PDB file of C-alpha atoms in Angstrom:
ATOM      1  CA  MET A1144      50.092  81.703-123.388  1.00 42.00           C
ATOM      2  CA  GLY A1145      52.367  84.349-121.614  1.00 46.00           C
ATOM      3  CA  GLU A1146      51.278  86.992-119.174  1.00 50.00           C
ATOM      4  CA  GLN A1147      49.303  89.798-120.597  1.00 54.00           C
ATOM      5  CA  ILE A1148      51.479  93.034-120.833  1.00 51.00           C
ATOM      6  CA  GLU A1149      49.722  96.208-119.988  1.00 58.00           C
ATOM      7  CA  PHE A1150      50.525  99.359-121.832  1.00 63.00           C
ATOM      8  CA  PRO A1151      50.964 102.748-120.345  1.00 70.00           C
ATOM      9  CA  LYS A1152      48.109 104.192-122.297  1.00 79.00           C
ATOM     10  CA  ASN A1153      45.696 101.772-120.614  1.00 86.00           C
ATOM     11  CA  PHE A1154      46.235 103.645-117.430  1.00 88.00           C
ATOM     12  CA  ASN A1155      43.780 106.463-118.496  1.00 89.00           C
ATOM     13  CA  MET A1156      41.316 103.814-119.749  1.00 91.00           C
ATOM     14  CA  TYR A1157      41.142 102.156-116.301  1.00 89.00           C
ATOM     15  CA  MET A1158      40.979 105.620-114.568  1.00 91.00           C
ATOM     16  CA  ALA A1159      38.078 106.390-116.646  1.00 92.00           C
ATOM     17  CA  GLN A1160      36.290 103.056-115.621  1.00 92.00           C
ATOM     18  CA  VAL A1161      37.204 103.745-112.099  1.00 91.00           C
ATOM     19  CA  MET A1162      35.468 107.237-112.159  1.00 94.00           C
ATOM     20  CA  SER A1163      32.380 105.814-113.941  1.00 93.00           C
ATOM     21  CA  CYS A1164      31.975 103.015-111.250  1.00 92.00           C
ATOM     22  CA  LEU A1165      32.576 105.476-108.474  1.00 92.00           C
ATOM     23  CA  ARG A1166      29.710 107.729-109.919  1.00 92.00           C
ATOM     24  CA  GLU A1167      27.484 104.727-109.955  1.00 91.00           C
ATOM     25  CA  GLY A1168      28.390 103.945-106.349  1.00 90.00           C
ATOM     26  CA  ASN A1169      29.970 100.400-107.292  1.00 93.00           C
ATOM     27  CA  VAL A1170      33.158 100.776-105.171  1.00 93.00           C
ATOM     28  CA  GLU A1171      33.994  97.063-105.474  1.00 93.00           C
ATOM     29  CA  LYS A1172      34.000  97.353-109.362  1.00 93.00           C
ATOM     30  CA  ALA A1173      36.055 100.564-109.188  1.00 92.00           C
ATOM     31  CA  VAL A1174      38.647  98.807-106.845  1.00 93.00           C
ATOM     32  CA  ILE A1175      39.284  96.147-109.554  1.00 93.00           C
ATOM     33  CA  GLN A1176      39.986  98.863-112.187  1.00 91.00           C
ATOM     34  CA  MET A1177      41.936 100.833-109.587  1.00 92.00           C
ATOM     35  CA  LYS A1178      44.314  97.891-109.108  1.00 94.00           C
ATOM     36  CA  LYS A1179      44.660  97.518-113.007  1.00 92.00           C
ATOM     37  CA  ALA A1180      45.762 101.050-113.202  1.00 91.00           C
ATOM     38  CA  TYR A1181      47.866 100.867-110.239  1.00 91.00           C
ATOM     39  CA  ALA A1182      49.826  98.011-111.568  1.00 91.00           C
ATOM     40  CA  ILE A1183      50.813 100.218-114.668  1.00 90.00           C
ATOM     41  CA  LYS A1184      51.536 103.360-112.585  1.00 90.00           C
ATOM     42  CA  ASP A1185      51.653 103.384-108.758  1.00 90.00           C
ATOM     43  CA  ALA A1186      50.755 107.155-108.511  1.00 91.00           C
ATOM     44  CA  GLU A1187      50.388 108.480-105.030  1.00 94.00           C
ATOM     45  CA  SER A1188      47.023 110.009-105.827  1.00 92.00           C
ATOM     46  CA  LEU A1189      45.653 106.377-107.016  1.00 93.00           C
ATOM     47  CA  ASN A1190      47.246 104.870-103.828  1.00 95.00           C
ATOM     48  CA  ILE A1191      45.188 107.044-101.537  1.00 94.00           C
ATOM     49  CA  LEU A1192      42.023 106.516-103.580  1.00 93.00           C
ATOM     50  CA  LEU A1193      42.647 102.818-103.584  1.00 95.00           C
ATOM     51  CA  VAL A1194      43.424 102.729 -99.776  1.00 95.00           C
ATOM     52  CA  SER A1195      40.352 104.761 -99.007  1.00 94.00           C
ATOM     53  CA  SER A1196      37.986 102.573-100.936  1.00 94.00           C
ATOM     54  CA  LEU A1197      39.621  99.351 -99.478  1.00 95.00           C
ATOM     55  CA  LEU A1198      38.947 100.893 -96.222  1.00 94.00           C
ATOM     56  CA  GLN A1199      35.396 101.583 -97.101  1.00 92.00           C
ATOM     57  CA  MET A1200      34.900  97.879 -98.230  1.00 92.00           C
ATOM     58  CA  GLY A1201      36.501  96.527 -94.947  1.00 93.00           C
ATOM     59  CA  HIS A1202      39.674  95.199 -96.607  1.00 95.00           C
ATOM     60  CA  TYR A1203      41.797  96.720 -93.780  1.00 95.00           C
ATOM     61  CA  GLN A1204      44.906  94.419 -94.256  1.00 95.00           C
ATOM     62  CA  GLU A1205      45.325  95.052 -97.897  1.00 95.00           C
ATOM     63  CA  ALA A1206      44.685  98.877 -97.273  1.00 95.00           C
ATOM     64  CA  LEU A1207      47.553  98.965 -94.728  1.00 96.00           C
ATOM     65  CA  GLU A1208      49.958  97.103 -97.068  1.00 95.00           C
ATOM     66  CA  LEU A1209      49.272  99.571 -99.814  1.00 94.00           C
ATOM     67  CA  ALA A1210      49.550 102.550 -97.462  1.00 95.00           C
ATOM     68  CA  ASN A1211      52.725 101.375 -96.120  1.00 95.00           C
ATOM     69  CA  GLU A1212      54.114 101.462 -99.649  1.00 92.00           C
ATOM     70  CA  LYS A1213      53.775 105.262 -99.449  1.00 91.00           C
ATOM     71  CA  ASN A1214      54.239 105.944 -95.729  1.00 91.00           C
ATOM     72  CA  TYR A1215      56.162 109.183 -96.353  1.00 93.00           C
ATOM     73  CA  PHE A1216      53.168 110.441 -98.569  1.00 95.00           C
ATOM     74  CA  TYR A1217      50.681 109.960 -95.855  1.00 94.00           C
ATOM     75  CA  GLU A1218      52.876 111.463 -93.175  1.00 93.00           C
ATOM     76  CA  SER A1219      53.556 114.586 -95.146  1.00 93.00           C
ATOM     77  CA  ASP A1220      49.882 115.899 -95.010  1.00 93.00           C
ATOM     78  CA  GLU A1221      47.560 115.858 -92.055  1.00 93.00           C
ATOM     79  CA  LYS A1222      44.447 114.897 -93.935  1.00 94.00           C
ATOM     80  CA  ARG A1223      46.336 112.012 -95.595  1.00 94.00           C
ATOM     81  CA  LEU A1224      47.578 110.990 -92.256  1.00 95.00           C
ATOM     82  CA  LEU A1225      44.032 110.849 -90.891  1.00 96.00           C
ATOM     83  CA  ILE A1226      43.320 108.083 -93.246  1.00 95.00           C
ATOM     84  CA  TYR A1227      46.637 106.288 -92.648  1.00 96.00           C
ATOM     85  CA  VAL A1228      45.907 106.306 -88.734  1.00 95.00           C
ATOM     86  CA  GLU A1229      42.350 105.034 -89.298  1.00 96.00           C
ATOM     87  CA  VAL A1230      43.753 102.152 -91.264  1.00 96.00           C
ATOM     88  CA  LEU A1231      46.222 101.427 -88.497  1.00 97.00           C
ATOM     89  CA  ILE A1232      43.454 101.141 -86.011  1.00 96.00           C
ATOM     90  CA  GLU A1233      41.475  98.783 -88.062  1.00 96.00           C
ATOM     91  CA  ASN A1234      44.433  96.552 -88.312  1.00 95.00           C
ATOM     92  CA  ASN A1235      44.927  96.781 -84.465  1.00 92.00           C
ATOM     93  CA  GLN A1236      48.221  98.487 -84.978  1.00 93.00           C
ATOM     94  CA  ILE A1237      47.493 100.183 -81.660  1.00 93.00           C
ATOM     95  CA  LEU A1238      50.847 101.681 -80.543  1.00 94.00           C
ATOM     96  CA  GLN A1239      51.781 103.148 -83.924  1.00 93.00           C
ATOM     97  CA  ALA A1240      48.225 104.671 -84.231  1.00 93.00           C
ATOM     98  CA  GLU A1241      48.371 106.075 -80.664  1.00 95.00           C
ATOM     99  CA  LYS A1242      51.696 107.726 -81.379  1.00 94.00           C
ATOM    100  CA  TYR A1243      50.376 109.557 -84.424  1.00 93.00           C
ATOM    101  CA  ILE A1244      47.232 110.611 -82.546  1.00 93.00           C
ATOM    102  CA  LYS A1245      49.123 112.063 -79.648  1.00 92.00           C
ATOM    103  CA  ASP A1246      51.789 113.791 -81.593  1.00 90.00           C
ATOM    104  CA  SER A1247      49.111 115.433 -83.732  1.00 91.00           C
ATOM    105  CA  LEU A1248      46.830 116.511 -80.932  1.00 90.00           C
ATOM    106  CA  SER A1249      49.925 118.061 -79.074  1.00 87.00           C
ATOM    107  CA  SER A1250      51.049 119.886 -82.208  1.00 83.00           C
ATOM    108  CA  SER A1251      50.358 123.713 -82.342  1.00 83.00           C
ATOM    109  CA  ALA A1252      49.931 123.142 -86.232  1.00 84.00           C
ATOM    110  CA  ILE A1253      46.993 121.028 -85.989  1.00 87.00           C
ATOM    111  CA  LYS A1254      44.044 121.928 -88.352  1.00 91.00           C
ATOM    112  CA  HIS A1255      41.575 118.927 -87.952  1.00 89.00           C
ATOM    113  CA  LYS A1256      41.361 118.557 -84.116  1.00 90.00           C
ATOM    114  CA  ASP A1257      37.850 117.203 -84.297  1.00 92.00           C
ATOM    115  CA  SER A1258      38.955 114.379 -86.717  1.00 93.00           C
ATOM    116  CA  TRP A1259      41.968 113.633 -84.447  1.00 91.00           C
ATOM    117  CA  SER A1260      39.612 113.499 -81.419  1.00 94.00           C
ATOM    118  CA  ARG A1261      37.236 111.115 -83.279  1.00 95.00           C
ATOM    119  CA  LEU A1262      40.051 108.801 -84.137  1.00 93.00           C
ATOM    120  CA  GLU A1263      41.401 108.994 -80.498  1.00 95.00           C
ATOM    121  CA  GLU A1264      37.875 107.822 -79.422  1.00 95.00           C
ATOM    122  CA  LYS A1265      37.957 105.148 -81.963  1.00 95.00           C
ATOM    123  CA  LEU A1266      41.245 104.005 -80.649  1.00 95.00           C
ATOM    124  CA  ASP A1267      40.176 103.944 -77.076  1.00 96.00           C
ATOM    125  CA  GLN A1268      37.213 101.757 -78.194  1.00 95.00           C
ATOM    126  CA  SER A1269      39.455  99.450 -80.110  1.00 94.00           C
ATOM    127  CA  LYS A1270      41.740  99.047 -76.970  1.00 94.00           C
ATOM    128  CA  ARG A1271      38.691  98.165 -74.934  1.00 95.00           C
ATOM    129  CA  GLN A1272      37.781  95.695 -77.356  1.00 93.00           C
ATOM    130  CA  GLN A1273      41.317  94.193 -77.465  1.00 92.00           C
ATOM    131  CA  GLU A1274      41.354  93.806 -73.778  1.00 94.00           C
ATOM    132  CA  GLU A1275      37.973  92.148 -73.714  1.00 96.00           C
ATOM    133  CA  ASN A1276      38.862  89.752 -76.301  1.00 93.00           C
ATOM    134  CA  LYS A1277      42.097  89.021 -74.460  1.00 93.00           C
ATOM    135  CA  ARG A1278      40.025  88.349 -71.226  1.00 94.00           C
ATOM    136  CA  LYS A1279      37.683  86.020 -72.997  1.00 96.00           C
ATOM    137  CA  ALA A1280      40.413  84.069 -74.567  1.00 94.00           C
ATOM    138  CA  GLU A1281      42.336  83.730 -71.200  1.00 95.00           C
ATOM    139  CA  GLU A1282      39.218  82.494 -69.685  1.00 95.00           C
ATOM    140  CA  LYS A1283      38.660  79.997 -72.269  1.00 95.00           C
ATOM    141  CA  THR A1284      42.233  78.862 -71.941  1.00 95.00           C
ATOM    142  CA  VAL A1285      42.037  78.521 -68.114  1.00 95.00           C
ATOM    143  CA  LYS A1286      38.774  76.546 -68.595  1.00 96.00           C
ATOM    144  CA  GLU A1287      40.475  74.328 -71.088  1.00 95.00           C
ATOM    145  CA  LEU A1288      43.202  73.586 -68.812  1.00 96.00           C
ATOM    146  CA  TYR A1289      40.992  72.638 -65.850  1.00 96.00           C
ATOM    147  CA  SER A1290      39.528  70.041 -68.405  1.00 95.00           C
ATOM    148  CA  LEU A1291      42.572  68.642 -69.587  1.00 95.00           C
ATOM    149  CA  ALA A1292      41.976  65.285 -67.931  1.00 94.00           C
ATOM    150  CA  SER A1293      38.764  64.713 -70.083  1.00 95.00           C
ATOM    151  CA  LEU A1294      40.875  65.086 -73.396  1.00 94.00           C
ATOM    152  CA  ASN A1295      43.011  62.446 -75.259  1.00 95.00           C
ATOM    153  CA  THR A1296      46.725  62.917 -75.379  1.00 94.00           C
ATOM    154  CA  LEU A1297      46.717  64.809 -78.633  1.00 95.00           C
ATOM    155  CA  GLU A1298      44.182  67.128 -77.528  1.00 96.00           C
ATOM    156  CA  GLN A1299      46.057  67.635 -74.327  1.00 96.00           C
ATOM    157  CA  PHE A1300      49.167  68.569 -76.193  1.00 96.00           C
ATOM    158  CA  SER A1301      47.237  70.898 -78.333  1.00 95.00           C
ATOM    159  CA  LYS A1302      45.515  72.779 -75.420  1.00 95.00           C
ATOM    160  CA  ILE A1303      48.732  73.098 -73.466  1.00 95.00           C
ATOM    161  CA  GLU A1304      50.305  75.285 -76.200  1.00 94.00           C
ATOM    162  CA  ASP A1305      47.947  78.254 -75.098  1.00 93.00           C
ATOM    163  CA  ILE A1306      49.488  78.438 -71.707  1.00 95.00           C
ATOM    164  CA  TYR A1307      52.216  80.819 -73.084  1.00 95.00           C
ATOM    165  CA  THR A1308      49.570  83.574 -73.661  1.00 93.00           C
ATOM    166  CA  LEU A1309      48.422  83.440 -69.944  1.00 96.00           C
ATOM    167  CA  PRO A1310      49.696  85.853 -67.160  1.00 96.00           C
ATOM    168  CA  ASN A1311      51.412  84.430 -64.070  1.00 96.00           C
ATOM    169  CA  ASP A1312      48.360  84.782 -61.764  1.00 95.00           C
ATOM    170  CA  LYS A1313      46.405  82.571 -64.022  1.00 96.00           C
ATOM    171  CA  LEU A1314      48.916  80.011 -64.454  1.00 96.00           C
ATOM    172  CA  GLU A1315      49.476  79.700 -60.781  1.00 95.00           C
ATOM    173  CA  LYS A1316      45.742  79.243 -60.184  1.00 94.00           C
ATOM    174  CA  VAL A1317      45.465  76.280 -62.627  1.00 96.00           C
ATOM    175  CA  ALA A1318      48.921  74.744 -61.958  1.00 97.00           C
ATOM    176  CA  PRO A1319      48.003  72.834 -58.684  1.00 97.00           C
ATOM    177  CA  HIS A1320      45.071  71.197 -60.511  1.00 96.00           C
ATOM    178  CA  VAL A1321      47.213  70.105 -63.401  1.00 97.00           C
ATOM    179  CA  PHE A1322      50.203  68.919 -61.394  1.00 97.00           C
ATOM    180  CA  VAL A1323      48.500  66.367 -59.371  1.00 97.00           C
ATOM    181  CA  ASN A1324      45.911  65.045 -61.976  1.00 96.00           C
ATOM    182  CA  PRO A1325      46.881  61.405 -62.801  1.00 96.00           C
ATOM    183  CA  TYR A1326      44.845  61.841 -66.098  1.00 96.00           C
ATOM    184  CA  VAL A1327      46.926  64.748 -67.371  1.00 97.00           C
ATOM    185  CA  HIS A1328      49.857  63.644 -69.462  1.00 97.00           C
ATOM    186  CA  PRO A1329      53.314  63.944 -67.675  1.00 97.00           C
ATOM    187  CA  LEU A1330      54.592  65.627 -70.628  1.00 97.00           C
ATOM    188  CA  VAL A1331      51.817  68.132 -70.284  1.00 97.00           C
ATOM    189  CA  ARG A1332      52.510  68.674 -66.610  1.00 97.00           C
ATOM    190  CA  ALA A1333      56.177  69.089 -67.438  1.00 97.00           C
ATOM    191  CA  THR A1334      55.581  71.867 -70.015  1.00 97.00           C
ATOM    192  CA  LEU A1335      53.427  73.790 -67.721  1.00 97.00           C
ATOM    193  CA  PHE A1336      56.051  73.563 -64.781  1.00 98.00           C
ATOM    194  CA  SER A1337      58.889  74.512 -67.111  1.00 98.00           C
ATOM    195  CA  LEU A1338      56.989  77.752 -67.948  1.00 97.00           C
ATOM    196  CA  LEU A1339      56.470  78.466 -64.254  1.00 98.00           C
ATOM    197  CA  ALA A1340      60.322  77.851 -63.754  1.00 97.00           C
ATOM    198  CA  GLU A1341      61.138  80.054 -66.818  1.00 97.00           C
ATOM    199  CA  ARG A1342      59.021  82.844 -65.238  1.00 96.00           C
ATOM    200  CA  GLY A1343      60.632  82.387 -61.760  1.00 96.00           C
ATOM    201  CA  ILE A1344      57.321  81.574 -60.002  1.00 96.00           C
ATOM    202  CA  ASP A1345      58.338  81.252 -56.420  1.00 96.00           C
ATOM    203  CA  ARG A1346      55.718  78.845 -54.818  1.00 96.00           C
ATOM    204  CA  GLN A1347      55.636  75.484 -53.543  1.00 97.00           C
ATOM    205  CA  TYR A1348      53.509  72.891 -55.373  1.00 97.00           C
ATOM    206  CA  ASN A1349      52.589  69.296 -54.991  1.00 98.00           C
ATOM    207  CA  TYR A1350      53.565  67.587 -58.082  1.00 98.00           C
ATOM    208  CA  LEU A1351      52.516  63.912 -59.203  1.00 97.00           C
ATOM    209  CA  TRP A1352      55.709  61.927 -60.396  1.00 97.00           C
ATOM    210  CA  PHE A1353      55.402  58.208 -61.151  1.00 95.00           C
ATOM    211  CA  GLU A1354      52.542  57.775 -58.785  1.00 92.00           C
ATOM    212  CA  GLU A1355      54.133  59.593 -55.894  1.00 94.00           C
ATOM    213  CA  THR A1356      53.355  63.168 -54.860  1.00 96.00           C
ATOM    214  CA  GLU A1357      56.409  65.197 -54.432  1.00 96.00           C
ATOM    215  CA  GLU A1358      56.950  68.873 -53.483  1.00 96.00           C
ATOM    216  CA  ILE A1359      58.790  71.286 -55.551  1.00 97.00           C
ATOM    217  CA  ASN A1360      59.167  75.075 -56.090  1.00 97.00           C
ATOM    218  CA  PRO A1361      59.686  76.235 -59.894  1.00 97.00           C
ATOM    219  CA  GLY A1362      61.571  79.107 -58.497  1.00 95.00           C
ATOM    220  CA  ASP A1363      64.300  76.758 -57.375  1.00 95.00           C
ATOM    221  CA  THR A1364      64.593  74.916 -60.606  1.00 95.00           C
ATOM    222  CA  THR A1365      65.470  75.656 -64.318  1.00 96.00           C
ATOM    223  CA  SER A1366      63.188  75.480 -67.361  1.00 96.00           C
ATOM    224  CA  ILE A1367      63.646  72.639 -69.766  1.00 96.00           C
ATOM    225  CA  GLU A1368      65.600  74.755 -72.259  1.00 94.00           C
ATOM    226  CA  ASP A1369      67.961  75.945 -69.560  1.00 95.00           C
ATOM    227  CA  ASN A1370      68.327  72.670 -67.619  1.00 95.00           C
ATOM    228  CA  PRO A1371      71.960  71.648 -67.155  1.00 95.00           C
ATOM    229  CA  THR A1372      71.070  67.971 -67.349  1.00 94.00           C
ATOM    230  CA  VAL A1373      69.477  68.167 -70.744  1.00 94.00           C
ATOM    231  CA  LYS A1374      72.289  70.334 -71.997  1.00 94.00           C
ATOM    232  CA  GLU A1375      74.766  67.652 -70.819  1.00 95.00           C
ATOM    233  CA  LEU A1376      72.836  64.937 -72.594  1.00 95.00           C
ATOM    234  CA  MET A1377      72.609  66.695 -75.811  1.00 94.00           C
ATOM    235  CA  ASN A1378      76.378  67.331 -75.605  1.00 94.00           C
ATOM    236  CA  VAL A1379      77.290  63.762 -74.974  1.00 92.00           C
ATOM    237  CA  MET A1380      75.013  62.591 -77.859  1.00 92.00           C
ATOM    238  CA  ASN A1381      76.411  65.065 -80.339  1.00 93.00           C
ATOM    239  CA  ASP A1382      79.901  63.979 -79.562  1.00 91.00           C
ATOM    240  CA  LYS A1383      78.975  60.348 -80.175  1.00 89.00           C
ATOM    241  CA  LEU A1384      76.456  60.719 -83.034  1.00 90.00           C
ATOM    242  CA  MET A1385      77.484  63.697 -84.963  1.00 88.00           C
ATOM    243  CA  GLN A1386      78.634  61.301 -87.962  1.00 88.00           C
ATOM    244  CA  ASN A1387      75.402  59.226 -87.998  1.00 89.00           C
ATOM    245  CA  PRO A1388      72.503  61.774 -88.413  1.00 90.00           C
ATOM    246  CA  SER A1389      69.817  59.178 -88.979  1.00 90.00           C
ATOM    247  CA  LEU A1390      70.607  57.453 -85.789  1.00 92.00           C
ATOM    248  CA  TYR A1391      71.298  60.851 -84.032  1.00 93.00           C
ATOM    249  CA  GLN A1392      67.528  61.753 -84.645  1.00 94.00           C
ATOM    250  CA  ILE A1393      66.020  58.543 -83.351  1.00 95.00           C
ATOM    251  CA  VAL A1394      68.341  58.732 -80.209  1.00 95.00           C
ATOM    252  CA  LYS A1395      67.497  62.461 -79.641  1.00 95.00           C
ATOM    253  CA  ASN A1396      63.798  61.809 -79.865  1.00 96.00           C
ATOM    254  CA  GLU A1397      64.154  58.919 -77.189  1.00 96.00           C
ATOM    255  CA  ILE A1398      66.305  61.081 -74.854  1.00 96.00           C
ATOM    256  CA  ASP A1399      64.001  63.906 -75.219  1.00 96.00           C
ATOM    257  CA  THR A1400      61.101  61.814 -74.187  1.00 96.00           C
ATOM    258  CA  LEU A1401      62.967  60.146 -71.176  1.00 97.00           C
ATOM    259  CA  PHE A1402      64.111  63.579 -69.859  1.00 96.00           C
ATOM    260  CA  LEU A1403      60.635  65.200 -70.196  1.00 96.00           C
ATOM    261  CA  MET A1404      59.088  62.305 -68.395  1.00 97.00           C
ATOM    262  CA  LEU A1405      61.695  62.567 -65.476  1.00 97.00           C
ATOM    263  CA  TYR A1406      61.523  66.435 -65.319  1.00 97.00           C
ATOM    264  CA  PRO A1407      61.409  68.326 -62.972  1.00 97.00           C
ATOM    265  CA  PHE A1408      63.110  65.542 -60.724  1.00 97.00           C
ATOM    266  CA  GLU A1409      65.472  64.312 -63.349  1.00 95.00           C
ATOM    267  CA  GLU A1410      68.312  64.741 -61.056  1.00 93.00           C
ATOM    268  CA  LYS A1411      67.050  61.941 -58.720  1.00 94.00           C
ATOM    269  CA  VAL A1412      67.514  59.507 -61.760  1.00 95.00           C
ATOM    270  CA  ILE A1413      70.150  60.893 -63.975  1.00 94.00           C
ATOM    271  CA  LYS A1414      73.248  61.785 -61.922  1.00 90.00           C
ATOM    272  CA  ARG A1415      75.698  64.364 -63.306  1.00 84.00           C
ATOM    273  CA  ASP A1416      78.336  61.848 -63.463  1.00 86.00           C
ATOM    274  CA  GLY A1417      76.116  59.305 -65.121  1.00 89.00           C
ATOM    275  CA  VAL A1418      75.024  61.226 -68.105  1.00 92.00           C
ATOM    276  CA  GLU A1419      77.165  59.443 -70.541  1.00 91.00           C
ATOM    277  CA  GLU A1420      75.961  56.070 -69.269  1.00 91.00           C
ATOM    278  CA  TRP A1421      72.435  57.102 -69.948  1.00 93.00           C
ATOM    279  CA  VAL A1422      73.223  58.201 -73.563  1.00 92.00           C
ATOM    280  CA  ASN A1423      75.140  54.941 -74.023  1.00 90.00           C
ATOM    281  CA  SER A1424      72.161  52.772 -72.751  1.00 90.00           C
ATOM    282  CA  VAL A1425      69.718  54.496 -75.093  1.00 92.00           C
ATOM    283  CA  ILE A1426      72.080  54.201 -78.129  1.00 91.00           C
ATOM    284  CA  GLN A1427      72.722  50.483 -77.291  1.00 88.00           C
ATOM    285  CA  ALA A1428      69.102  49.782 -76.864  1.00 88.00           C
ATOM    286  CA  ILE A1429      68.360  51.256 -80.357  1.00 90.00           C
ATOM    287  CA  GLU A1430      71.506  50.080 -82.091  1.00 88.00           C
ATOM    288  CA  PRO A1431      73.216  47.394 -80.171  1.00 82.00           C
ATOM    289  CA  ASP A1432      76.251  47.060 -82.199  1.00 78.00           C
ATOM    290  CA  PHE A1433      77.120  50.833 -82.360  1.00 77.00           C
ATOM    291  CA  LEU A1434      79.186  50.977 -79.113  1.00 64.00           C
ATOM    292  CA  THR A1435      80.169  47.549 -78.540  1.00 53.00           C
ATOM    293  CA  GLU A1436      83.678  48.853 -77.169  1.00 62.00           C
ATOM    294  CA  GLU A1437      81.993  50.852 -74.315  1.00 64.00           C
ATOM    295  CA  LYS A1438      80.997  48.924 -71.381  1.00 71.00           C
ATOM    296  CA  ILE A1439      78.452  50.014 -68.744  1.00 72.00           C
ATOM    297  CA  ASP A1440      78.690  48.954 -64.965  1.00 79.00           C
ATOM    298  CA  ASP A1441      76.223  46.235 -64.826  1.00 80.00           C
ATOM    299  CA  LYS A1442      74.297  47.638 -61.659  1.00 84.00           C
ATOM    300  CA  LYS A1443      74.006  50.892 -63.288  1.00 85.00           C
ATOM    301  CA  ARG A1444      72.918  49.536 -66.682  1.00 86.00           C
ATOM    302  CA  LYS A1445      70.171  47.539 -64.795  1.00 90.00           C
ATOM    303  CA  ASN A1446      69.125  50.772 -62.986  1.00 92.00           C
ATOM    304  CA  ILE A1447      68.887  52.807 -66.334  1.00 93.00           C
ATOM    305  CA  SER A1448      67.245  49.898 -67.983  1.00 93.00           C
ATOM    306  CA  ARG A1449      64.557  49.678 -65.089  1.00 95.00           C
ATOM    307  CA  TRP A1450      63.836  53.420 -65.313  1.00 96.00           C
ATOM    308  CA  ILE A1451      63.491  53.263 -69.076  1.00 95.00           C
ATOM    309  CA  LYS A1452      60.988  50.581 -68.733  1.00 95.00           C
ATOM    310  CA  LYS A1453      59.142  52.363 -65.997  1.00 95.00           C
ATOM    311  CA  ILE A1454      59.015  55.543 -68.254  1.00 96.00           C
ATOM    312  CA  HIS A1455      57.804  53.512 -71.165  1.00 95.00           C
ATOM    313  CA  SER A1456      55.051  51.953 -68.986  1.00 94.00           C
ATOM    314  CA  GLU A1457      53.799  55.193 -67.784  1.00 94.00           C
ATOM    315  CA  LEU A1458      53.625  56.450 -71.411  1.00 94.00           C
ATOM    316  CA  LEU A1459      51.541  53.464 -72.309  1.00 93.00           C
ATOM    317  CA  ARG A1460      48.849  54.781 -69.978  1.00 90.00           C
ATOM    318  CA  PHE A1461      48.097  57.415 -72.393  1.00 89.00           C
ATOM    319  CA  GLU A1462      47.976  55.712 -75.580  1.00 83.00           C
TER     320      GLU A1462
END
């Protein structure tokens, strides 16, 4: 059967049911009838009644979506604006709510100062709660980063995604532990180091790289995204495989992995004038007949092959 069509005359019927439910104190049932009436006619008076009822029920996001439909209506009256700002606070729209409150309290035309002061206090409480929640979340993330070595590879990859929410001081605190732990996956270490480089952290760290401990400063390097070597690798690969999308994706996955395993010391292995040879070696390893006309110096080919085997061997430790 097709969708039921509501007739305009049903609006009054639904509103009568709304009033009856509200008199009985059944707000939840009243909201159901309000929504039916609102679907027929999105009247401003019904909008504010529905928003207020949803606010009372704790359905804050739905209340905000409806209020935003009539934003101008709420802004044009101080009492209605009070309701709108309360909805904003309940949805953690702190900056927007704060602006309305400050503007209203500084206005000479304010009529409901006590109500605005109450909302200001509620906003301050919400901000404190947000800060507390943020602090607890950061503490949880730092604790999990210290425990990375006890997790399997997939769990480590999942936990490292949370580092982007941490401030620099907490990243700097946990980095020395992560960088030298042999049981932390190299790709996880690389992800953390790249973020420190992106943020310009100027500090010397010990970094475990293929069973050797090296010293390196993130501030002297680039993030993975901005790294010139990876950009050149991608450029060469694009030129060679742009007409072969299926092979392109396989080769890209392999080159991405090889680079990340070498980062942040990739320049020790992939010389700027040897980028094409690396790409060719990977392509030939995956599809031997693809580049038969392109020859690689035997010594360089063996060196690249040795490093690829070394990288794969290191990856096997974490399977």
